[in-house]
Short mmCIF file of the C-alpha atoms (twelve columns), coordinates in Angstrom:
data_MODEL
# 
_entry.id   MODEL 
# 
loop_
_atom_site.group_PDB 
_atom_site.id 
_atom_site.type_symbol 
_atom_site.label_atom_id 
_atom_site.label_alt_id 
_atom_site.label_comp_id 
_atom_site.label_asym_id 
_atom_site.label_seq_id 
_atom_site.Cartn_x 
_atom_site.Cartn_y 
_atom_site.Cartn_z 
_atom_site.pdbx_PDB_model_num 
ATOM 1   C CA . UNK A 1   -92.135  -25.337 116.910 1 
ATOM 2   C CA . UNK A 2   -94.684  -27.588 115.005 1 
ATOM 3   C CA . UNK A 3   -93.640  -31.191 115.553 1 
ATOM 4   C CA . UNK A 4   -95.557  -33.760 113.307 1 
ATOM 5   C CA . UNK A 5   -95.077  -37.382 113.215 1 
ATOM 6   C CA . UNK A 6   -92.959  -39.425 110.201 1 
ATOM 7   C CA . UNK A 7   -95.140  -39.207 107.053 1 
ATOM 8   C CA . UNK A 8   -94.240  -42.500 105.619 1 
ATOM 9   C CA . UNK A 9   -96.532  -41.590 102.862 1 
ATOM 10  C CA . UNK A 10  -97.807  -44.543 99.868  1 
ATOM 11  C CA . UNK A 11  -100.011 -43.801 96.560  1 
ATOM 12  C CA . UNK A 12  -102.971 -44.569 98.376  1 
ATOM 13  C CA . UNK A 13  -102.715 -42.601 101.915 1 
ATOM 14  C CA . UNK A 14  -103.281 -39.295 102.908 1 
ATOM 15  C CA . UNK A 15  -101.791 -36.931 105.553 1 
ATOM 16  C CA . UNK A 16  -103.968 -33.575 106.472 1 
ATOM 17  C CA . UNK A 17  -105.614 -33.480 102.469 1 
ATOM 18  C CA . UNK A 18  -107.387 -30.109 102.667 1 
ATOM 19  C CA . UNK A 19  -108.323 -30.140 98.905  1 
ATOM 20  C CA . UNK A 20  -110.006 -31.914 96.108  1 
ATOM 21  C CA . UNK A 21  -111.174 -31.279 92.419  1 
ATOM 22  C CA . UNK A 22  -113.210 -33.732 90.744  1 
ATOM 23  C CA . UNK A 23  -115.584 -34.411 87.485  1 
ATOM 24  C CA . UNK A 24  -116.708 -37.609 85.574  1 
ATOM 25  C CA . UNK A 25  -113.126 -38.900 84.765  1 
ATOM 26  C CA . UNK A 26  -110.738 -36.936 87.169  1 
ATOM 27  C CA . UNK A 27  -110.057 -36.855 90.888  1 
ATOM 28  C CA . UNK A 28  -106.907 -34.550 92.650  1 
ATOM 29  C CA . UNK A 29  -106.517 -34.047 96.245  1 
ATOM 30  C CA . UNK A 30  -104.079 -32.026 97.979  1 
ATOM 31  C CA . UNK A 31  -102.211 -34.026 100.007 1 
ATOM 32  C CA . UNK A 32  -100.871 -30.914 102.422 1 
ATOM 33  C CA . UNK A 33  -99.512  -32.893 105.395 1 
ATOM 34  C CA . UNK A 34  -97.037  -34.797 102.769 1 
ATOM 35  C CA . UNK A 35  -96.785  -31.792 100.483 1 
ATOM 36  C CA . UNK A 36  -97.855  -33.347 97.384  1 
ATOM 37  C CA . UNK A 37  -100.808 -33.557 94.782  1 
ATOM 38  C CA . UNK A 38  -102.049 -37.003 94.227  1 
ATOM 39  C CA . UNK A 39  -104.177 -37.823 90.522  1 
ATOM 40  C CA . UNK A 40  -106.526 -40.406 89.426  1 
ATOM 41  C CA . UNK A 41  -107.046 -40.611 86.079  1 
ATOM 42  C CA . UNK A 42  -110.426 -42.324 86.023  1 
ATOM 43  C CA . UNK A 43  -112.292 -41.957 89.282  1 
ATOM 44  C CA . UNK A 44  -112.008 -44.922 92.017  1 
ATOM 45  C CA . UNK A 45  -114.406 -47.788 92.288  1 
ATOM 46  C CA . UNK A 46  -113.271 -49.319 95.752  1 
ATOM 47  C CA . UNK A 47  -111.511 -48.224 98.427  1 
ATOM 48  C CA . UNK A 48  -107.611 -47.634 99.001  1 
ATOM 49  C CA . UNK A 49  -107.665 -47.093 95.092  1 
ATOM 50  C CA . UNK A 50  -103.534 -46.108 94.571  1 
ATOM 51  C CA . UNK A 51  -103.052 -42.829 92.625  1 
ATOM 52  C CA . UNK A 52  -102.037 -43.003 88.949  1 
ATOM 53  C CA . UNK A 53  -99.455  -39.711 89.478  1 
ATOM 54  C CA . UNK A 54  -98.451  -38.097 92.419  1 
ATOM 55  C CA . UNK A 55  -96.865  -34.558 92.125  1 
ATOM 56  C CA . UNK A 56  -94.185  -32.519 94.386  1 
ATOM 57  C CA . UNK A 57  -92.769  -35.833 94.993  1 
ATOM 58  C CA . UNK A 58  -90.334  -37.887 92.678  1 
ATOM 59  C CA . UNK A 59  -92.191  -40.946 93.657  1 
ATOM 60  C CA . UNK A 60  -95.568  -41.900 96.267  1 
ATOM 61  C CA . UNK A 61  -93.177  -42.983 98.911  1 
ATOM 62  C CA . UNK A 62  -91.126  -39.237 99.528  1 
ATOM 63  C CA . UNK A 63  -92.171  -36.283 101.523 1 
ATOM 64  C CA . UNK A 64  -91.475  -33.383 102.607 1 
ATOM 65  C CA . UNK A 65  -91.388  -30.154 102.030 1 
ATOM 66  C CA . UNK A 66  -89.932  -28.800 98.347  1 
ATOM 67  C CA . UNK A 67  -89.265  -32.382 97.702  1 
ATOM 68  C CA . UNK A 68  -87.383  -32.468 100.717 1 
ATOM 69  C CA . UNK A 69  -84.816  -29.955 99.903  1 
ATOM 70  C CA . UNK A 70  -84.138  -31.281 96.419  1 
ATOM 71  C CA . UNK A 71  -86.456  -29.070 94.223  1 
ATOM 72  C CA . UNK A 72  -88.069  -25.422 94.951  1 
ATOM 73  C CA . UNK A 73  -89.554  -25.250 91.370  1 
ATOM 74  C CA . UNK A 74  -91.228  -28.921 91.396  1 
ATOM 75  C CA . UNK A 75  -91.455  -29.355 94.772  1 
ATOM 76  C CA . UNK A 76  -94.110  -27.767 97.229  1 
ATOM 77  C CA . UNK A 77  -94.550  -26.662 100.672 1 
ATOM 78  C CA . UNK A 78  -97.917  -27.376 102.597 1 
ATOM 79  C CA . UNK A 79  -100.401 -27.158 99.034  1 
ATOM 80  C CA . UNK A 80  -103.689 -26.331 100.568 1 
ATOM 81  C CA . UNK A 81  -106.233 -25.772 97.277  1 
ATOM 82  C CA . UNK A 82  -106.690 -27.466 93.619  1 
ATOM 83  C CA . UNK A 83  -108.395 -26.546 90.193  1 
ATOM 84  C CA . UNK A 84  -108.917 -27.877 87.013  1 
ATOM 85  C CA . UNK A 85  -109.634 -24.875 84.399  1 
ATOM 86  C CA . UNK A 86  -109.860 -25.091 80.976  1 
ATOM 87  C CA . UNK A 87  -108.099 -28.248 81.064  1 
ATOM 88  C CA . UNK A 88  -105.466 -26.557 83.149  1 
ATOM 89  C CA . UNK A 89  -104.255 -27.876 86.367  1 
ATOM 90  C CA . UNK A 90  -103.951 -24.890 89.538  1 
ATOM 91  C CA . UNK A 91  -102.319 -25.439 92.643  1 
ATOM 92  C CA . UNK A 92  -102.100 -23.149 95.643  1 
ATOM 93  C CA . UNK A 93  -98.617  -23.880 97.251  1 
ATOM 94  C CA . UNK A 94  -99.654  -22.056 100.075 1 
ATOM 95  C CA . UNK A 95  -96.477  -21.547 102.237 1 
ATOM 96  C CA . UNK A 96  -94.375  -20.938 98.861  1 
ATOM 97  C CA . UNK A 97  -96.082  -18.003 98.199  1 
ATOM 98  C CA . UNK A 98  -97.843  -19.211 94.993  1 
ATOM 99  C CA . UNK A 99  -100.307 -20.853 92.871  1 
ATOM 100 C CA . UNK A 100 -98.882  -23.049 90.607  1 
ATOM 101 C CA . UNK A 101 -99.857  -23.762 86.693  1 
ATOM 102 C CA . UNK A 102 -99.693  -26.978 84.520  1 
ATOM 103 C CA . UNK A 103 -101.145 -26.023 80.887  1 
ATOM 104 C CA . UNK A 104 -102.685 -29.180 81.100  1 
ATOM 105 C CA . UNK A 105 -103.336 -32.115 83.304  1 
ATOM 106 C CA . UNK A 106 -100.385 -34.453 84.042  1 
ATOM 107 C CA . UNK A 107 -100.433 -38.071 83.237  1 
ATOM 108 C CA . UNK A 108 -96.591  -38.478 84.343  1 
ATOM 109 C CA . UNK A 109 -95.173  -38.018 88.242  1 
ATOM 110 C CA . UNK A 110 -93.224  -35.166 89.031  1 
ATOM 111 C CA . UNK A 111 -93.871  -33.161 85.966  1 
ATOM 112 C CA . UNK A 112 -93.009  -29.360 86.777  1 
ATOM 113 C CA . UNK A 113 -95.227  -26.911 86.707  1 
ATOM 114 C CA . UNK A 114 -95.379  -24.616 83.759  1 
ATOM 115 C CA . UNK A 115 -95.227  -21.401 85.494  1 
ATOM 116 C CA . UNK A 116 -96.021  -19.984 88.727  1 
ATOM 117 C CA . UNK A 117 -98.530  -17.131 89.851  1 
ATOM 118 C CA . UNK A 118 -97.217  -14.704 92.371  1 
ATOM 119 C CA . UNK A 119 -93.447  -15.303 91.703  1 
ATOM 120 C CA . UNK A 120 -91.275  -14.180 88.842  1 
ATOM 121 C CA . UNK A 121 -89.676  -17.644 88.393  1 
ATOM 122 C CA . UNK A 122 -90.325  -21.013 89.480  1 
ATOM 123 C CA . UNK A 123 -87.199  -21.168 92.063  1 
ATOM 124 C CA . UNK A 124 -88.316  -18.004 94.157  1 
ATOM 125 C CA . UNK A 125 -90.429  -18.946 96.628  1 
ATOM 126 C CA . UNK A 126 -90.578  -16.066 98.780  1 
ATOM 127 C CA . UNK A 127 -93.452  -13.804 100.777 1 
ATOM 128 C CA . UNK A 128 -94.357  -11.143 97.776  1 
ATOM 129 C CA . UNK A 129 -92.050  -12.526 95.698  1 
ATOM 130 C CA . UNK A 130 -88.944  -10.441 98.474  1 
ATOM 131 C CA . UNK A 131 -90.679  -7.177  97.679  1 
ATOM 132 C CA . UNK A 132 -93.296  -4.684  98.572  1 
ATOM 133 C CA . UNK A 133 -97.195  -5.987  98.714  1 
ATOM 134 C CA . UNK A 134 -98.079  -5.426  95.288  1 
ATOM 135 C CA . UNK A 135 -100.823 -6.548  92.764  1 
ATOM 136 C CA . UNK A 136 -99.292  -9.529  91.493  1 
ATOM 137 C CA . UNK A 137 -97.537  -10.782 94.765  1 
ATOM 138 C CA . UNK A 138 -98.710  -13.152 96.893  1 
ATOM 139 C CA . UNK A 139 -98.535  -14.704 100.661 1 
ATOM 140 C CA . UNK A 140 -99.755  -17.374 102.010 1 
ATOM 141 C CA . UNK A 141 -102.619 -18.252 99.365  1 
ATOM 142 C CA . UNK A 142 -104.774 -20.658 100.873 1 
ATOM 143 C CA . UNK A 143 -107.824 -20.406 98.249  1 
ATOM 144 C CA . UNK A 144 -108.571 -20.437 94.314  1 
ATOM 145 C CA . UNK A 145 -111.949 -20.377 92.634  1 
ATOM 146 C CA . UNK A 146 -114.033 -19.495 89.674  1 
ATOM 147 C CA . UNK A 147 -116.751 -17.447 90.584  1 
ATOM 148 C CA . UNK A 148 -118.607 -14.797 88.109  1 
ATOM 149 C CA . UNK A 149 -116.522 -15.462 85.226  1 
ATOM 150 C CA . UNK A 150 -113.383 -14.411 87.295  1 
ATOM 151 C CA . UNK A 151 -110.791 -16.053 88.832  1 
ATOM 152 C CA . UNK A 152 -109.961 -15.719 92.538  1 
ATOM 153 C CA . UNK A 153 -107.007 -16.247 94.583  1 
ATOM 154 C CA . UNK A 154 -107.487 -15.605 98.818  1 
ATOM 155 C CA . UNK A 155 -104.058 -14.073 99.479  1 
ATOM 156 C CA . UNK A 156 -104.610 -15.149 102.700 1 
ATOM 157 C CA . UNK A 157 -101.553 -13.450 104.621 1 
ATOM 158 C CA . UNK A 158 -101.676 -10.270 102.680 1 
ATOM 159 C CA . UNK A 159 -105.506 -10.358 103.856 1 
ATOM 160 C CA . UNK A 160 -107.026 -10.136 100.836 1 
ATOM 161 C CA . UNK A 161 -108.885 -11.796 97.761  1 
ATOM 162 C CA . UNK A 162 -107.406 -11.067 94.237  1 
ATOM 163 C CA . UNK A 163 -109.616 -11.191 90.935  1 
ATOM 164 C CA . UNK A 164 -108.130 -11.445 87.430  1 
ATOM 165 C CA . UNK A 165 -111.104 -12.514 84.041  1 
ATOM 166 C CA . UNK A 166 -108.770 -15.020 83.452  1 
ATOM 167 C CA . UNK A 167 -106.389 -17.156 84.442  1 
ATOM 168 C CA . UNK A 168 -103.166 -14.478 84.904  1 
ATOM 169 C CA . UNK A 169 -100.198 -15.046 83.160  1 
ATOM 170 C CA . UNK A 170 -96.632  -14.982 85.032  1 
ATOM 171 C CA . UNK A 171 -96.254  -11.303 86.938  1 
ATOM 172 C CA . UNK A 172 -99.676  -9.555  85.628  1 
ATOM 173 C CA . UNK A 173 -101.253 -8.214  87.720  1 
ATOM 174 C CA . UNK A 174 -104.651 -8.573  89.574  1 
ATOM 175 C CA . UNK A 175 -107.617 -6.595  88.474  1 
ATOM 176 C CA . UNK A 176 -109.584 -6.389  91.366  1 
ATOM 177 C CA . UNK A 177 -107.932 -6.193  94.987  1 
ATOM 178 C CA . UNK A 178 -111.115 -7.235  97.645  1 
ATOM 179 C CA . UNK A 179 -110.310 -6.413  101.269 1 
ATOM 180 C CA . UNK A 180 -107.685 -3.465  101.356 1 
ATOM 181 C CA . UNK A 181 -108.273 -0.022  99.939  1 
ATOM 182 C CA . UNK A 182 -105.462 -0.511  96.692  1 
ATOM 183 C CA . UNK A 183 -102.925 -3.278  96.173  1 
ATOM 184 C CA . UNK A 184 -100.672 -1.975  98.669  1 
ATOM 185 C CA . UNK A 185 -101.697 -2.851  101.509 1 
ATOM 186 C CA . UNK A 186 -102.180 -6.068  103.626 1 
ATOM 187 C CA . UNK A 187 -103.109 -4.940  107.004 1 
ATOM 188 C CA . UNK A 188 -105.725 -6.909  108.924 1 
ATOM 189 C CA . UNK A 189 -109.317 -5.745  108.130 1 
ATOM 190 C CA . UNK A 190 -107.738 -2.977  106.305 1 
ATOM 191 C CA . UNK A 191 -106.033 -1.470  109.614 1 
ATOM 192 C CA . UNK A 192 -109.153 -1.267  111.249 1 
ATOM 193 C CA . UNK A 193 -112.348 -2.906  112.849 1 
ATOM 194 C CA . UNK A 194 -113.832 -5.704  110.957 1 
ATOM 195 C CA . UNK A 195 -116.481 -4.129  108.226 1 
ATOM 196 C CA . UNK A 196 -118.653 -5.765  105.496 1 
ATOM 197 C CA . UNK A 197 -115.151 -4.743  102.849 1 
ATOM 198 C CA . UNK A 198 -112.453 -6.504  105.137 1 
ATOM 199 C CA . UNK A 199 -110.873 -9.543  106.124 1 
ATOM 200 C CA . UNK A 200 -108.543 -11.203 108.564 1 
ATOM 201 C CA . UNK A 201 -107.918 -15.080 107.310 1 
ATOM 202 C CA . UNK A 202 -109.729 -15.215 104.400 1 
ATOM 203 C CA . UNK A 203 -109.008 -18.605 103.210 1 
ATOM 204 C CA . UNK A 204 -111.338 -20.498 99.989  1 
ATOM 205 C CA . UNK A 205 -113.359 -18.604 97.399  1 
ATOM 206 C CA . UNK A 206 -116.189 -20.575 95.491  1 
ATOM 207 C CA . UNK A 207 -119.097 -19.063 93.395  1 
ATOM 208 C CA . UNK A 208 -121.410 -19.217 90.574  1 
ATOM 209 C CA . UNK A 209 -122.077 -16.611 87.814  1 
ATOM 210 C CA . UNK A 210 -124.057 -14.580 89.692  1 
ATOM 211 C CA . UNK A 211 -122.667 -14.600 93.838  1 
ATOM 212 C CA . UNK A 212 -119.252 -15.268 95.082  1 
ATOM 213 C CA . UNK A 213 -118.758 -16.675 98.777  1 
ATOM 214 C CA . UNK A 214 -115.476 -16.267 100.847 1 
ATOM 215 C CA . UNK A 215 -114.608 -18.251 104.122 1 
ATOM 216 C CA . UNK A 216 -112.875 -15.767 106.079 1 
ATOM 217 C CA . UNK A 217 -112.042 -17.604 108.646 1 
ATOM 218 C CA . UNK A 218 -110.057 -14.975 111.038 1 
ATOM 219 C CA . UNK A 219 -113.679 -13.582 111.502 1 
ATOM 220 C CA . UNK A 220 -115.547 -16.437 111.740 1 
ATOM 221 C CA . UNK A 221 -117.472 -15.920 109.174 1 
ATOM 222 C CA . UNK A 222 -118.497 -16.618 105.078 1 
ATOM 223 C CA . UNK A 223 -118.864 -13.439 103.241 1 
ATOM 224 C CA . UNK A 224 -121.061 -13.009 100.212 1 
ATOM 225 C CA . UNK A 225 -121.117 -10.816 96.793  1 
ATOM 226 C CA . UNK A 226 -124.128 -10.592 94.684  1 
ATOM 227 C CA . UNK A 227 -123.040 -9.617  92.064  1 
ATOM 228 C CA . UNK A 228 -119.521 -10.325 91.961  1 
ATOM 229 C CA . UNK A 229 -117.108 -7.541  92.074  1 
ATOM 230 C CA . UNK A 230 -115.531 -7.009  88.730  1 
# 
């Protein structure tokens, strides 16, 4: 019932961005309204600087969700969170049910992924990839981070953060399951009232090596783990 207006989207304008990753010599923002990643390689010196690459999208002037229609496995569908790890490029394509993995950065538009996390193939873009809640499905991830040496993943409609020590291949799955008593289950605040283990919305992750801090939003709140859980 959500009615937005036309995109009409260009390589320097953004529509709802709720993301960005940047260093010396990289900048990507999520570009969620026009479901798209935009790159500049080299970081802008003035304003309305047009992106180098633009990704979900064949070109800066499409939008739409999975490349309108034309493309589940290189398109996306409302992207809400970036990272750049170990010269690795992570998306979370929130509303298809993944995070999304380039083995390195692109320097070319519309280059597909190299695998996804949380689906068994880059076409299937369903809630737990069709199936049971399970340790290496996903739905609705809103957040990734590095915190602690681990990486995170807020499985936001399964209510839940997931931990891995590294960045998990296609299908393994997660080795530490924060908000629900096993991998199993996705109820919110575990099926009960809100506690210091639980979450309702928990949607970014960020951290340091020694305390990892989670927005969950459905509580109004940002939770905190010193140490982090491993």
């Amino acid at each position: 019932g959500l009615v937005l207006p036309a995109a009409h989207p260009t390589a320097s304008q953004l529509y709802a961005p709720r993301g960005v990753w940047f260093n010396d010599d990289l900048l990507v923002a999520v570009d969620s309204g026009n479901h798209r990643v935009l790159i500049w390689h080299g970081l802008p010196t003035a304003n309305g600087a047009d992106a180098d690459v633009v990704l979900g999208q064949p070109d800066f002037f499409s939008e739409g969700a999975a490349a309108h229609g034309q493309s589940t496995s290189n398109g996306l569908h409302l992207p809400t969170a970036v990272l750049v790890l170990d010269g690795r490029l992570l998306v979370a394509d929130a509303w298809h049910h993944r995070v999304l993995v380039w083995n390195s950065v692109p320097t070319v538009s519309y280059t597909p992924p190299s695998y996804a996390i949380g689906q068994p193939t880059l076409d299937a873009v369903t809630p737990n990839a069709g199936g049971a809640i399970a340790a290496n499905a996903l739905y609705w991830p809103y957040g990734i981070g590095v915190a602690g040496g681990m990486f995170w993943i807020t499985d936001t409609g399964n209510r839940r953060v997931l931990g891995w020590s590294h960045v998990p291949e296609p299908g393994e799955a997660a080795e530490v399951v924060l908000g629900q008593t096993d991998a199993t289950h996705g109820e919110e605040n575990g099926g009960g009232d809100v506690t210091d283990a639980t979450f309702r919305w928990p949607h970014a992750v960020c951290g340091d090596a020694q305390t990892m801090y989670i927005a969950d939003a459905g509580n109004h709140r940002i939770v905190g783990y010193t140490p982090v859980p491993r």
